[in-house]
């Protein structure tokens, strides 16, 4: 892993508006990208937004080394993300990257990626990276409705099986990801679960993994301020004491988390 953090102005290649709450920002670096690993994130400076003093953290959604570009999948939550959604081709945006600890690479492709909502972002990059290692994982993606399922064609190429749940039943199995029948398959064949999504969902998946005797890594989306380990506002309780989500995380093995 490259421990060096870079601060660079990226230029917007395109901003793809997916629906009224989501967009994909493609950003080109001014020079060749360093190695970036799945689970790592970037801290984005939001310009011309007085209410957004702090940088905003986003998982890397995909990396194109030959084009020196990365993509971010963003859900509009407040002022900062609303401003980022208004960026257009050739606008500049300042990033600190790559930040945080990545996912651990598996021994085999027998792994299940579980995502809820915009927690799908690190899973796109994780499946892309596993493909580059010759591995095709399975994906279980839960969203509120099928209008929030993005780039599924790409996931179907990168993953062996794509399982879907929607809360309104508009696609896949109706309910939450933890209700999906893949968790009732006997024997449960996955060596590890990788999970990202809302906190209650990650808690529920962690509990299921424990019950099924499967290793589980989660990517936490704790509130962050500095993004590089000094303000301590992103801490999470672990068996090693409080750890900073921006440095020791955002990826944690659920065995070390003392959240339940
Ligand atoms: C490691 C990490 C990776 C993330 N990856 C993604 C991603 O790939 N795509 C995506 O859409 N979102 C991601 N998020 C969440 C994203 O950072 C917040 O939605 C964003 O910062 C909200 O900014 P805002 O100004 O629009 O909202 P605000 O108006 O500031 O707040 C709206 C809500 O967003 C949350 N929030 C605000 N600031 C932060 C912050 N600095 N860190 C975490 N949560 C915050 C608050 O809980 C609040 O309820 C990630 C967060 C973390 C910590
Ligand atoms: S965000 Fe400041 S220590 Fe993690």
PDB file of C-alpha atoms and ligand atoms in Angstrom:
ATOM      1  CA  UNK A   1       0.000   0.000   0.000  1.00  0.00           C
ATOM      2  CA  UNK A   2       1.256   3.484  -0.833  1.00  0.00           C
ATOM      3  CA  UNK A   3       1.283   5.402   2.478  1.00  0.00           C
ATOM      4  CA  UNK A   4       1.899   8.779   0.810  1.00  0.00           C
ATOM      5  CA  UNK A   5      -1.072  11.126   0.705  1.00  0.00           C
ATOM      6  CA  UNK A   6      -1.332  13.465  -2.259  1.00  0.00           C
ATOM      7  CA  UNK A   7      -3.137  16.783  -2.562  1.00  0.00           C
ATOM      8  CA  UNK A   8      -4.043  17.443  -6.192  1.00  0.00           C
ATOM      9  CA  UNK A   9      -6.422  19.448  -8.343  1.00  0.00           C
ATOM     10  CA  UNK A  10      -8.461  17.082 -10.508  1.00  0.00           C
ATOM     11  CA  UNK A  11     -10.489  18.244 -13.476  1.00  0.00           C
ATOM     12  CA  UNK A  12     -14.030  17.085 -14.037  1.00  0.00           C
ATOM     13  CA  UNK A  13     -14.267  14.835 -17.102  1.00  0.00           C
ATOM     14  CA  UNK A  14     -17.998  14.398 -16.727  1.00  0.00           C
ATOM     15  CA  UNK A  15     -20.767  14.460 -14.182  1.00  0.00           C
ATOM     16  CA  UNK A  16     -23.379  11.830 -14.940  1.00  0.00           C
ATOM     17  CA  UNK A  17     -26.691  12.646 -13.279  1.00  0.00           C
ATOM     18  CA  UNK A  18     -28.270   9.283 -12.393  1.00  0.00           C
ATOM     19  CA  UNK A  19     -31.454  10.570 -10.759  1.00  0.00           C
ATOM     20  CA  UNK A  20     -32.489  13.479  -8.515  1.00  0.00           C
ATOM     21  CA  UNK A  21     -30.373  12.162  -5.604  1.00  0.00           C
ATOM     22  CA  UNK A  22     -27.339  10.489  -7.203  1.00  0.00           C
ATOM     23  CA  UNK A  23     -24.548  11.296  -9.648  1.00  0.00           C
ATOM     24  CA  UNK A  24     -21.223   9.874 -10.809  1.00  0.00           C
ATOM     25  CA  UNK A  25     -18.314  12.284 -10.937  1.00  0.00           C
ATOM     26  CA  UNK A  26     -15.432  11.312 -13.215  1.00  0.00           C
ATOM     27  CA  UNK A  27     -12.249  13.177 -12.260  1.00  0.00           C
ATOM     28  CA  UNK A  28      -8.920  13.297 -14.088  1.00  0.00           C
ATOM     29  CA  UNK A  29      -5.658  13.664 -12.151  1.00  0.00           C
ATOM     30  CA  UNK A  30      -2.926  16.024 -13.421  1.00  0.00           C
ATOM     31  CA  UNK A  31      -0.387  13.149 -13.378  1.00  0.00           C
ATOM     32  CA  UNK A  32      -0.297   9.327 -13.239  1.00  0.00           C
ATOM     33  CA  UNK A  33      -2.268   7.980 -10.287  1.00  0.00           C
ATOM     34  CA  UNK A  34      -0.510   6.215  -7.414  1.00  0.00           C
ATOM     35  CA  UNK A  35      -1.786   2.769  -6.415  1.00  0.00           C
ATOM     36  CA  UNK A  36      -5.280   3.091  -4.936  1.00  0.00           C
ATOM     37  CA  UNK A  37      -6.864   0.099  -3.231  1.00  0.00           C
ATOM     38  CA  UNK A  38     -10.540  -0.834  -2.775  1.00  0.00           C
ATOM     39  CA  UNK A  39     -11.981   0.559   0.463  1.00  0.00           C
ATOM     40  CA  UNK A  40      -9.764   3.636   0.343  1.00  0.00           C
ATOM     41  CA  UNK A  41     -11.345   7.060   0.055  1.00  0.00           C
ATOM     42  CA  UNK A  42     -10.675  10.609  -1.091  1.00  0.00           C
ATOM     43  CA  UNK A  43     -11.325  13.821   0.817  1.00  0.00           C
ATOM     44  CA  UNK A  44     -12.908  16.414  -1.452  1.00  0.00           C
ATOM     45  CA  UNK A  45     -12.736  20.173  -1.011  1.00  0.00           C
ATOM     46  CA  UNK A  46     -16.072  21.722  -1.921  1.00  0.00           C
ATOM     47  CA  UNK A  47     -15.469  25.165  -3.435  1.00  0.00           C
ATOM     48  CA  UNK A  48     -17.883  28.100  -3.367  1.00  0.00           C
ATOM     49  CA  UNK A  49     -19.908  26.511  -0.578  1.00  0.00           C
ATOM     50  CA  UNK A  50     -19.408  28.630   2.583  1.00  0.00           C
ATOM     51  CA  UNK A  51     -21.404  26.155   4.679  1.00  0.00           C
ATOM     52  CA  UNK A  52     -19.088  23.293   3.676  1.00  0.00           C
ATOM     53  CA  UNK A  53     -15.906  24.238   5.517  1.00  0.00           C
ATOM     54  CA  UNK A  54     -14.666  20.662   5.988  1.00  0.00           C
ATOM     55  CA  UNK A  55     -13.680  18.367   3.164  1.00  0.00           C
ATOM     56  CA  UNK A  56     -16.145  15.590   2.377  1.00  0.00           C
ATOM     57  CA  UNK A  57     -15.046  11.910   2.288  1.00  0.00           C
ATOM     58  CA  UNK A  58     -16.064   9.600  -0.594  1.00  0.00           C
ATOM     59  CA  UNK A  59     -15.102   6.019  -1.380  1.00  0.00           C
ATOM     60  CA  UNK A  60     -13.340   5.448  -4.666  1.00  0.00           C
ATOM     61  CA  UNK A  61     -15.987   3.960  -6.992  1.00  0.00           C
ATOM     62  CA  UNK A  62     -13.621   3.014  -9.827  1.00  0.00           C
ATOM     63  CA  UNK A  63     -10.110   3.706 -11.081  1.00  0.00           C
ATOM     64  CA  UNK A  64      -8.840   4.024 -14.641  1.00  0.00           C
ATOM     65  CA  UNK A  65      -5.031   4.037 -14.423  1.00  0.00           C
ATOM     66  CA  UNK A  66      -4.520   4.419 -18.176  1.00  0.00           C
ATOM     67  CA  UNK A  67      -6.737   7.529 -18.222  1.00  0.00           C
ATOM     68  CA  UNK A  68      -5.431   8.822 -14.833  1.00  0.00           C
ATOM     69  CA  UNK A  69      -9.021   9.116 -13.697  1.00  0.00           C
ATOM     70  CA  UNK A  70     -11.207   8.014 -10.842  1.00  0.00           C
ATOM     71  CA  UNK A  71     -14.978   7.966 -10.406  1.00  0.00           C
ATOM     72  CA  UNK A  72     -17.055   8.777  -7.327  1.00  0.00           C
ATOM     73  CA  UNK A  73     -20.679   7.738  -6.822  1.00  0.00           C
ATOM     74  CA  UNK A  74     -22.355  10.432  -4.750  1.00  0.00           C
ATOM     75  CA  UNK A  75     -25.703  10.632  -3.005  1.00  0.00           C
ATOM     76  CA  UNK A  76     -26.947  14.168  -2.395  1.00  0.00           C
ATOM     77  CA  UNK A  77     -27.286  14.592   1.371  1.00  0.00           C
ATOM     78  CA  UNK A  78     -26.695  18.273   2.181  1.00  0.00           C
ATOM     79  CA  UNK A  79     -25.021  21.417   0.913  1.00  0.00           C
ATOM     80  CA  UNK A  80     -21.625  19.872   0.096  1.00  0.00           C
ATOM     81  CA  UNK A  81     -22.904  17.036  -2.048  1.00  0.00           C
ATOM     82  CA  UNK A  82     -25.438  19.377  -3.683  1.00  0.00           C
ATOM     83  CA  UNK A  83     -22.549  21.650  -4.762  1.00  0.00           C
ATOM     84  CA  UNK A  84     -20.513  18.713  -6.061  1.00  0.00           C
ATOM     85  CA  UNK A  85     -23.545  17.693  -8.091  1.00  0.00           C
ATOM     86  CA  UNK A  86     -23.378  21.038  -9.885  1.00  0.00           C
ATOM     87  CA  UNK A  87     -19.780  20.546 -11.090  1.00  0.00           C
ATOM     88  CA  UNK A  88     -19.412  20.447 -14.869  1.00  0.00           C
ATOM     89  CA  UNK A  89     -16.775  19.387 -17.416  1.00  0.00           C
ATOM     90  CA  UNK A  90     -13.364  21.089 -16.901  1.00  0.00           C
ATOM     91  CA  UNK A  91     -14.231  22.410 -13.400  1.00  0.00           C
ATOM     92  CA  UNK A  92     -11.410  21.833 -10.918  1.00  0.00           C
ATOM     93  CA  UNK A  93     -11.793  19.983  -7.633  1.00  0.00           C
ATOM     94  CA  UNK A  94      -9.112  19.489  -4.977  1.00  0.00           C
ATOM     95  CA  UNK A  95      -8.640  16.002  -3.506  1.00  0.00           C
ATOM     96  CA  UNK A  96      -6.517  14.487  -0.740  1.00  0.00           C
ATOM     97  CA  UNK A  97      -5.970  10.821  -1.574  1.00  0.00           C
ATOM     98  CA  UNK A  98      -5.596   7.889  -1.203  1.00  0.00           C
ATOM     99  CA  UNK A  99      -6.822   7.761   2.405  1.00  0.00           C
ATOM    100  CA  UNK A 100      -7.614   4.967   4.839  1.00  0.00           C
ATOM    101  CA  UNK A 101      -7.048   1.256   5.124  1.00  0.00           C
ATOM    102  CA  UNK A 102      -8.299  -0.915   2.239  1.00  0.00           C
ATOM    103  CA  UNK A 103     -10.179  -4.225   2.294  1.00  0.00           C
ATOM    104  CA  UNK A 104      -8.096  -7.363   2.881  1.00  0.00           C
ATOM    105  CA  UNK A 105      -7.727  -9.402  -0.298  1.00  0.00           C
ATOM    106  CA  UNK A 106      -9.344 -12.865  -0.143  1.00  0.00           C
ATOM    107  CA  UNK A 107      -7.773 -16.286  -0.694  1.00  0.00           C
ATOM    108  CA  UNK A 108     -10.396 -17.227  -3.291  1.00  0.00           C
ATOM    109  CA  UNK A 109     -13.320 -15.748  -5.215  1.00  0.00           C
ATOM    110  CA  UNK A 110     -15.689 -17.316  -2.736  1.00  0.00           C
ATOM    111  CA  UNK A 111     -16.616 -13.968  -1.241  1.00  0.00           C
ATOM    112  CA  UNK A 112     -19.890 -12.059  -0.988  1.00  0.00           C
ATOM    113  CA  UNK A 113     -19.995  -8.290  -1.414  1.00  0.00           C
ATOM    114  CA  UNK A 114     -22.984  -6.864   0.454  1.00  0.00           C
ATOM    115  CA  UNK A 115     -24.021  -3.269  -0.180  1.00  0.00           C
ATOM    116  CA  UNK A 116     -26.855  -1.068   0.952  1.00  0.00           C
ATOM    117  CA  UNK A 117     -27.705   2.143  -0.915  1.00  0.00           C
ATOM    118  CA  UNK A 118     -24.686   4.266  -1.738  1.00  0.00           C
ATOM    119  CA  UNK A 119     -22.570   1.699   0.152  1.00  0.00           C
ATOM    120  CA  UNK A 120     -22.351   0.136  -3.311  1.00  0.00           C
ATOM    121  CA  UNK A 121     -19.558   2.640  -4.119  1.00  0.00           C
ATOM    122  CA  UNK A 122     -16.578   0.741  -2.646  1.00  0.00           C
ATOM    123  CA  UNK A 123     -18.039  -2.533  -3.986  1.00  0.00           C
ATOM    124  CA  UNK A 124     -17.721  -1.403  -7.597  1.00  0.00           C
ATOM    125  CA  UNK A 125     -14.001  -0.799  -7.094  1.00  0.00           C
ATOM    126  CA  UNK A 126     -13.582  -3.976  -5.019  1.00  0.00           C
ATOM    127  CA  UNK A 127     -15.152  -6.126  -7.752  1.00  0.00           C
ATOM    128  CA  UNK A 128     -13.092  -4.305 -10.418  1.00  0.00           C
ATOM    129  CA  UNK A 129      -9.903  -4.957  -8.416  1.00  0.00           C
ATOM    130  CA  UNK A 130     -10.776  -8.621  -7.740  1.00  0.00           C
ATOM    131  CA  UNK A 131     -11.337  -9.062 -11.494  1.00  0.00           C
ATOM    132  CA  UNK A 132      -7.827  -7.742 -12.118  1.00  0.00           C
ATOM    133  CA  UNK A 133      -6.615 -10.549  -9.812  1.00  0.00           C
ATOM    134  CA  UNK A 134      -8.635 -13.085 -11.842  1.00  0.00           C
ATOM    135  CA  UNK A 135     -11.423 -13.372  -9.232  1.00  0.00           C
ATOM    136  CA  UNK A 136     -15.189 -12.888  -9.708  1.00  0.00           C
ATOM    137  CA  UNK A 137     -17.041 -12.360  -6.438  1.00  0.00           C
ATOM    138  CA  UNK A 138     -20.792 -12.489  -5.796  1.00  0.00           C
ATOM    139  CA  UNK A 139     -22.714  -9.297  -5.050  1.00  0.00           C
ATOM    140  CA  UNK A 140     -25.801  -8.754  -2.909  1.00  0.00           C
ATOM    141  CA  UNK A 141     -27.126  -5.231  -3.346  1.00  0.00           C
ATOM    142  CA  UNK A 142     -30.065  -3.815  -1.421  1.00  0.00           C
ATOM    143  CA  UNK A 143     -31.780  -0.547  -2.209  1.00  0.00           C
ATOM    144  CA  UNK A 144     -35.078   1.140  -1.471  1.00  0.00           C
ATOM    145  CA  UNK A 145     -36.278   0.851  -5.057  1.00  0.00           C
ATOM    146  CA  UNK A 146     -35.005  -0.222  -8.495  1.00  0.00           C
ATOM    147  CA  UNK A 147     -34.520   3.467  -9.436  1.00  0.00           C
ATOM    148  CA  UNK A 148     -31.451   3.411  -7.156  1.00  0.00           C
ATOM    149  CA  UNK A 149     -29.747   0.427  -8.835  1.00  0.00           C
ATOM    150  CA  UNK A 150     -26.941   1.887 -10.947  1.00  0.00           C
ATOM    151  CA  UNK A 151     -24.552   0.357 -13.507  1.00  0.00           C
ATOM    152  CA  UNK A 152     -25.867  -3.129 -12.873  1.00  0.00           C
ATOM    153  CA  UNK A 153     -24.627  -4.223 -16.330  1.00  0.00           C
ATOM    154  CA  UNK A 154     -21.087  -3.534 -15.170  1.00  0.00           C
ATOM    155  CA  UNK A 155     -21.643  -5.434 -11.919  1.00  0.00           C
ATOM    156  CA  UNK A 156     -23.032  -8.392 -13.915  1.00  0.00           C
ATOM    157  CA  UNK A 157     -19.754  -8.502 -15.873  1.00  0.00           C
ATOM    158  CA  UNK A 158     -17.542  -8.112 -12.820  1.00  0.00           C
ATOM    159  CA  UNK A 159     -19.482 -10.488 -10.537  1.00  0.00           C
ATOM    160  CA  UNK A 160     -20.396 -14.164 -10.906  1.00  0.00           C
ATOM    161  CA  UNK A 161     -23.839 -13.721  -9.346  1.00  0.00           C
ATOM    162  CA  UNK A 162     -25.716 -10.502  -8.651  1.00  0.00           C
ATOM    163  CA  UNK A 163     -28.447 -10.784  -6.009  1.00  0.00           C
ATOM    164  CA  UNK A 164     -30.798  -7.880  -5.423  1.00  0.00           C
ATOM    165  CA  UNK A 165     -33.254  -6.856  -2.753  1.00  0.00           C
ATOM    166  CA  UNK A 166     -35.515  -3.806  -2.868  1.00  0.00           C
ATOM    167  CA  UNK A 167     -37.610  -2.572   0.010  1.00  0.00           C
ATOM    168  CA  UNK A 168     -40.585  -1.924  -2.291  1.00  0.00           C
ATOM    169  CA  UNK A 169     -40.194  -5.215  -4.194  1.00  0.00           C
ATOM    170  CA  UNK A 170     -39.636  -3.423  -7.545  1.00  0.00           C
ATOM    171  CA  UNK A 171     -36.667  -5.726  -8.322  1.00  0.00           C
ATOM    172  CA  UNK A 172     -35.153  -8.872  -6.849  1.00  0.00           C
ATOM    173  CA  UNK A 173     -36.374 -10.200  -3.514  1.00  0.00           C
ATOM    174  CA  UNK A 174     -38.541  -7.851  -1.453  1.00  0.00           C
ATOM    175  CA  UNK A 175     -37.063  -6.749   1.873  1.00  0.00           C
ATOM    176  CA  UNK A 176     -33.662  -5.933   3.341  1.00  0.00           C
ATOM    177  CA  UNK A 177     -30.359  -7.506   2.272  1.00  0.00           C
ATOM    178  CA  UNK A 178     -30.339  -9.595   5.452  1.00  0.00           C
ATOM    179  CA  UNK A 179     -33.668 -11.184   4.371  1.00  0.00           C
ATOM    180  CA  UNK A 180     -32.139 -12.489   1.103  1.00  0.00           C
ATOM    181  CA  UNK A 181     -32.261 -16.242   0.528  1.00  0.00           C
ATOM    182  CA  UNK A 182     -28.492 -16.382  -0.095  1.00  0.00           C
ATOM    183  CA  UNK A 183     -28.082 -16.230   3.701  1.00  0.00           C
ATOM    184  CA  UNK A 184     -30.256 -19.340   4.048  1.00  0.00           C
ATOM    185  CA  UNK A 185     -28.284 -21.393   1.516  1.00  0.00           C
ATOM    186  CA  UNK A 186     -26.844 -24.565   3.039  1.00  0.00           C
ATOM    187  CA  UNK A 187     -23.923 -24.738   3.477  1.00  0.00           C
ATOM    188  CA  UNK A 188     -23.091 -21.023   3.451  1.00  0.00           C
ATOM    189  CA  UNK A 189     -20.178 -21.124   1.026  1.00  0.00           C
ATOM    190  CA  UNK A 190     -18.491 -17.739   1.368  1.00  0.00           C
ATOM    191  CA  UNK A 191     -15.098 -17.381   3.072  1.00  0.00           C
ATOM    192  CA  UNK A 192     -15.691 -13.682   3.716  1.00  0.00           C
ATOM    193  CA  UNK A 193     -18.363 -10.991   3.511  1.00  0.00           C
ATOM    194  CA  UNK A 194     -17.417  -7.442   2.550  1.00  0.00           C
ATOM    195  CA  UNK A 195     -20.067  -4.951   3.569  1.00  0.00           C
ATOM    196  CA  UNK A 196     -20.838  -1.246   3.230  1.00  0.00           C
ATOM    197  CA  UNK A 197     -24.079   0.595   3.861  1.00  0.00           C
ATOM    198  CA  UNK A 198     -26.089   2.297   6.593  1.00  0.00           C
ATOM    199  CA  UNK A 199     -24.943   1.493  10.155  1.00  0.00           C
ATOM    200  CA  UNK A 200     -27.991  -0.636  11.152  1.00  0.00           C
ATOM    201  CA  UNK A 201     -27.543  -2.729   8.005  1.00  0.00           C
ATOM    202  CA  UNK A 202     -23.821  -3.300   8.695  1.00  0.00           C
ATOM    203  CA  UNK A 203     -24.648  -4.304  12.291  1.00  0.00           C
ATOM    204  CA  UNK A 204     -27.235  -6.793  11.027  1.00  0.00           C
ATOM    205  CA  UNK A 205     -24.868  -8.247   8.404  1.00  0.00           C
ATOM    206  CA  UNK A 206     -22.079  -8.514  11.004  1.00  0.00           C
ATOM    207  CA  UNK A 207     -24.404 -10.473  13.304  1.00  0.00           C
ATOM    208  CA  UNK A 208     -25.418 -12.780  10.457  1.00  0.00           C
ATOM    209  CA  UNK A 209     -21.778 -13.364   9.513  1.00  0.00           C
ATOM    210  CA  UNK A 210     -20.985 -14.259  13.115  1.00  0.00           C
ATOM    211  CA  UNK A 211     -23.895 -16.707  13.208  1.00  0.00           C
ATOM    212  CA  UNK A 212     -22.788 -18.246   9.902  1.00  0.00           C
ATOM    213  CA  UNK A 213     -19.148 -18.465  11.067  1.00  0.00           C
ATOM    214  CA  UNK A 214     -17.926 -16.269   8.197  1.00  0.00           C
ATOM    215  CA  UNK A 215     -15.278 -13.580   8.325  1.00  0.00           C
ATOM    216  CA  UNK A 216     -16.689 -10.085   7.744  1.00  0.00           C
ATOM    217  CA  UNK A 217     -15.158  -6.716   6.886  1.00  0.00           C
ATOM    218  CA  UNK A 218     -17.195  -3.517   6.945  1.00  0.00           C
ATOM    219  CA  UNK A 219     -16.378  -0.086   5.563  1.00  0.00           C
ATOM    220  CA  UNK A 220     -17.634   2.423   8.123  1.00  0.00           C
ATOM    221  CA  UNK A 221     -19.004   5.787   7.065  1.00  0.00           C
ATOM    222  CA  UNK A 222     -18.458   7.612  10.374  1.00  0.00           C
ATOM    223  CA  UNK A 223     -18.623  11.395  10.350  1.00  0.00           C
ATOM    224  CA  UNK A 224     -15.159  12.763   9.524  1.00  0.00           C
ATOM    225  CA  UNK A 225     -13.606  16.201   9.884  1.00  0.00           C
ATOM    226  CA  UNK A 226      -9.827  16.315   9.273  1.00  0.00           C
ATOM    227  CA  UNK A 227      -9.615  12.987   7.416  1.00  0.00           C
ATOM    228  CA  UNK A 228      -5.996  12.375   8.457  1.00  0.00           C
ATOM    229  CA  UNK A 229      -6.020  11.313  12.078  1.00  0.00           C
ATOM    230  CA  UNK A 230      -5.797  14.441  14.226  1.00  0.00           C
ATOM    231  CA  UNK A 231      -9.309  15.555  15.235  1.00  0.00           C
ATOM    232  CA  UNK A 232     -10.523  12.191  16.621  1.00  0.00           C
ATOM    233  CA  UNK A 233     -14.107  12.883  15.575  1.00  0.00           C
ATOM    234  CA  UNK A 234     -14.300   9.652  13.549  1.00  0.00           C
ATOM    235  CA  UNK A 235     -13.384   7.215  16.329  1.00  0.00           C
ATOM    236  CA  UNK A 236     -15.037   3.840  16.661  1.00  0.00           C
ATOM    237  CA  UNK A 237     -14.798   1.485  19.671  1.00  0.00           C
ATOM    238  CA  UNK A 238     -12.728  -1.675  19.082  1.00  0.00           C
ATOM    239  CA  UNK A 239     -11.107  -4.400  21.180  1.00  0.00           C
ATOM    240  CA  UNK A 240      -7.898  -2.345  20.829  1.00  0.00           C
ATOM    241  CA  UNK A 241      -9.596   0.765  22.257  1.00  0.00           C
ATOM    242  CA  UNK A 242     -11.009   3.651  20.255  1.00  0.00           C
ATOM    243  CA  UNK A 243      -9.639   3.701  16.714  1.00  0.00           C
ATOM    244  CA  UNK A 244      -9.789   6.392  14.057  1.00  0.00           C
ATOM    245  CA  UNK A 245     -11.983   5.445  11.147  1.00  0.00           C
ATOM    246  CA  UNK A 246      -9.920   7.630   8.779  1.00  0.00           C
ATOM    247  CA  UNK A 247      -6.574   5.969   9.648  1.00  0.00           C
ATOM    248  CA  UNK A 248      -7.140   2.514  11.182  1.00  0.00           C
ATOM    249  CA  UNK A 249     -10.314   2.265   9.031  1.00  0.00           C
ATOM    250  CA  UNK A 250     -12.653   2.886   7.344  1.00  0.00           C
ATOM    251  CA  UNK A 251     -12.391  -0.881   6.769  1.00  0.00           C
ATOM    252  CA  UNK A 252     -12.568  -2.962   9.954  1.00  0.00           C
ATOM    253  CA  UNK A 253     -12.939  -6.653  10.564  1.00  0.00           C
ATOM    254  CA  UNK A 254     -16.150  -6.992  12.580  1.00  0.00           C
ATOM    255  CA  UNK A 255     -14.256  -9.247  15.056  1.00  0.00           C
ATOM    256  CA  UNK A 256     -12.416  -6.158  16.344  1.00  0.00           C
ATOM    257  CA  UNK A 257     -15.450  -3.879  16.549  1.00  0.00           C
ATOM    258  CA  UNK A 258     -17.219  -3.686  19.919  1.00  0.00           C
ATOM    259  CA  UNK A 259     -20.375  -2.082  18.584  1.00  0.00           C
ATOM    260  CA  UNK A 260     -22.814  -4.846  19.474  1.00  0.00           C
TER     261      UNK A 260
HETATM  262  C1  LIG B   1     -15.079   6.833   4.445  1.00  0.00           C
HETATM  263  C2  LIG B   1     -16.361   7.409   3.901  1.00  0.00           C
HETATM  264  C3  LIG B   1     -16.735   7.102   2.604  1.00  0.00           C
HETATM  265  C4  LIG B   1     -17.906   7.634   2.069  1.00  0.00           C
HETATM  266  N1  LIG B   1     -18.235   7.306   0.784  1.00  0.00           N
HETATM  267  C5  LIG B   1     -19.325   7.853   0.224  1.00  0.00           C
HETATM  268  C6  LIG B   1     -19.631   7.564  -1.142  1.00  0.00           C
HETATM  269  O1  LIG B   1     -18.923   6.826  -1.835  1.00  0.00           O
HETATM  270  N2  LIG B   1     -20.738   8.166  -1.662  1.00  0.00           N
HETATM  271  C7  LIG B   1     -21.545   9.001  -0.922  1.00  0.00           C
HETATM  272  O2  LIG B   1     -22.522   9.522  -1.457  1.00  0.00           O
HETATM  273  N3  LIG B   1     -21.279   9.263   0.363  1.00  0.00           N
HETATM  274  C8  LIG B   1     -20.183   8.724   0.955  1.00  0.00           C
HETATM  275  N4  LIG B   1     -19.889   9.028   2.263  1.00  0.00           N
HETATM  276  C9  LIG B   1     -20.772   9.949   3.008  1.00  0.00           C
HETATM  277  C10 LIG B   1     -20.472  11.386   2.598  1.00  0.00           C
HETATM  278  O3  LIG B   1     -19.178  11.737   3.047  1.00  0.00           O
HETATM  279  C11 LIG B   1     -21.499  12.352   3.206  1.00  0.00           C
HETATM  280  O4  LIG B   1     -22.772  12.047   2.701  1.00  0.00           O
HETATM  281  C12 LIG B   1     -21.157  13.789   2.855  1.00  0.00           C
HETATM  282  O5  LIG B   1     -19.985  14.170   3.542  1.00  0.00           O
HETATM  283  C13 LIG B   1     -22.303  14.701   3.209  1.00  0.00           C
HETATM  284  O6  LIG B   1     -21.916  16.040   2.975  1.00  0.00           O
HETATM  285  P1  LIG B   1     -22.998  17.189   2.764  1.00  0.00           P
HETATM  286  O7  LIG B   1     -22.311  18.506   2.941  1.00  0.00           O
HETATM  287  O8  LIG B   1     -23.741  17.002   1.504  1.00  0.00           O
HETATM  288  O9  LIG B   1     -24.027  16.918   3.927  1.00  0.00           O
HETATM  289  P2  LIG B   1     -24.211  17.679   5.325  1.00  0.00           P
HETATM  290  O10 LIG B   1     -25.204  18.766   5.118  1.00  0.00           O
HETATM  291  O11 LIG B   1     -22.930  18.052   5.947  1.00  0.00           O
HETATM  292  O12 LIG B   1     -24.843  16.517   6.184  1.00  0.00           O
HETATM  293  C14 LIG B   1     -25.852  15.660   5.726  1.00  0.00           C
HETATM  294  C15 LIG B   1     -25.650  14.294   6.390  1.00  0.00           C
HETATM  295  O13 LIG B   1     -24.416  13.727   5.925  1.00  0.00           O
HETATM  296  C16 LIG B   1     -23.610  13.237   7.014  1.00  0.00           C
HETATM  297  N5  LIG B   1     -22.235  13.796   6.922  1.00  0.00           N
HETATM  298  C17 LIG B   1     -21.918  15.116   6.807  1.00  0.00           C
HETATM  299  N6  LIG B   1     -20.588  15.302   6.745  1.00  0.00           N
HETATM  300  C18 LIG B   1     -20.024  14.077   6.848  1.00  0.00           C
HETATM  301  C19 LIG B   1     -18.694  13.640   6.882  1.00  0.00           C
HETATM  302  N7  LIG B   1     -17.662  14.480   6.798  1.00  0.00           N
HETATM  303  N8  LIG B   1     -18.469  12.312   7.007  1.00  0.00           N
HETATM  304  C20 LIG B   1     -19.488  11.459   7.070  1.00  0.00           C
HETATM  305  N9  LIG B   1     -20.788  11.814   7.047  1.00  0.00           N
HETATM  306  C21 LIG B   1     -21.066  13.102   6.961  1.00  0.00           C
HETATM  307  C22 LIG B   1     -24.259  13.712   8.305  1.00  0.00           C
HETATM  308  O14 LIG B   1     -24.549  12.561   9.105  1.00  0.00           O
HETATM  309  C23 LIG B   1     -25.565  14.378   7.914  1.00  0.00           C
HETATM  310  O15 LIG B   1     -26.681  13.695   8.419  1.00  0.00           O
HETATM  311  C24 LIG B   1     -18.733   8.498   2.851  1.00  0.00           C
HETATM  312  C25 LIG B   1     -18.365   8.794   4.172  1.00  0.00           C
HETATM  313  C26 LIG B   1     -17.203   8.254   4.695  1.00  0.00           C
HETATM  314  C27 LIG B   1     -16.786   8.578   6.089  1.00  0.00           C
HETATM  315  S1  LIG B   2     -11.452  12.538  10.715  1.00  0.00           S
HETATM  316 FE1  LIG B   2     -10.079  13.532  12.078  1.00  0.00          FE
HETATM  317  S2  LIG B   2      -9.177  11.852  13.141  1.00  0.00           S
HETATM  318 FE2  LIG B   2     -10.433  10.916  11.651  1.00  0.00          FE
END
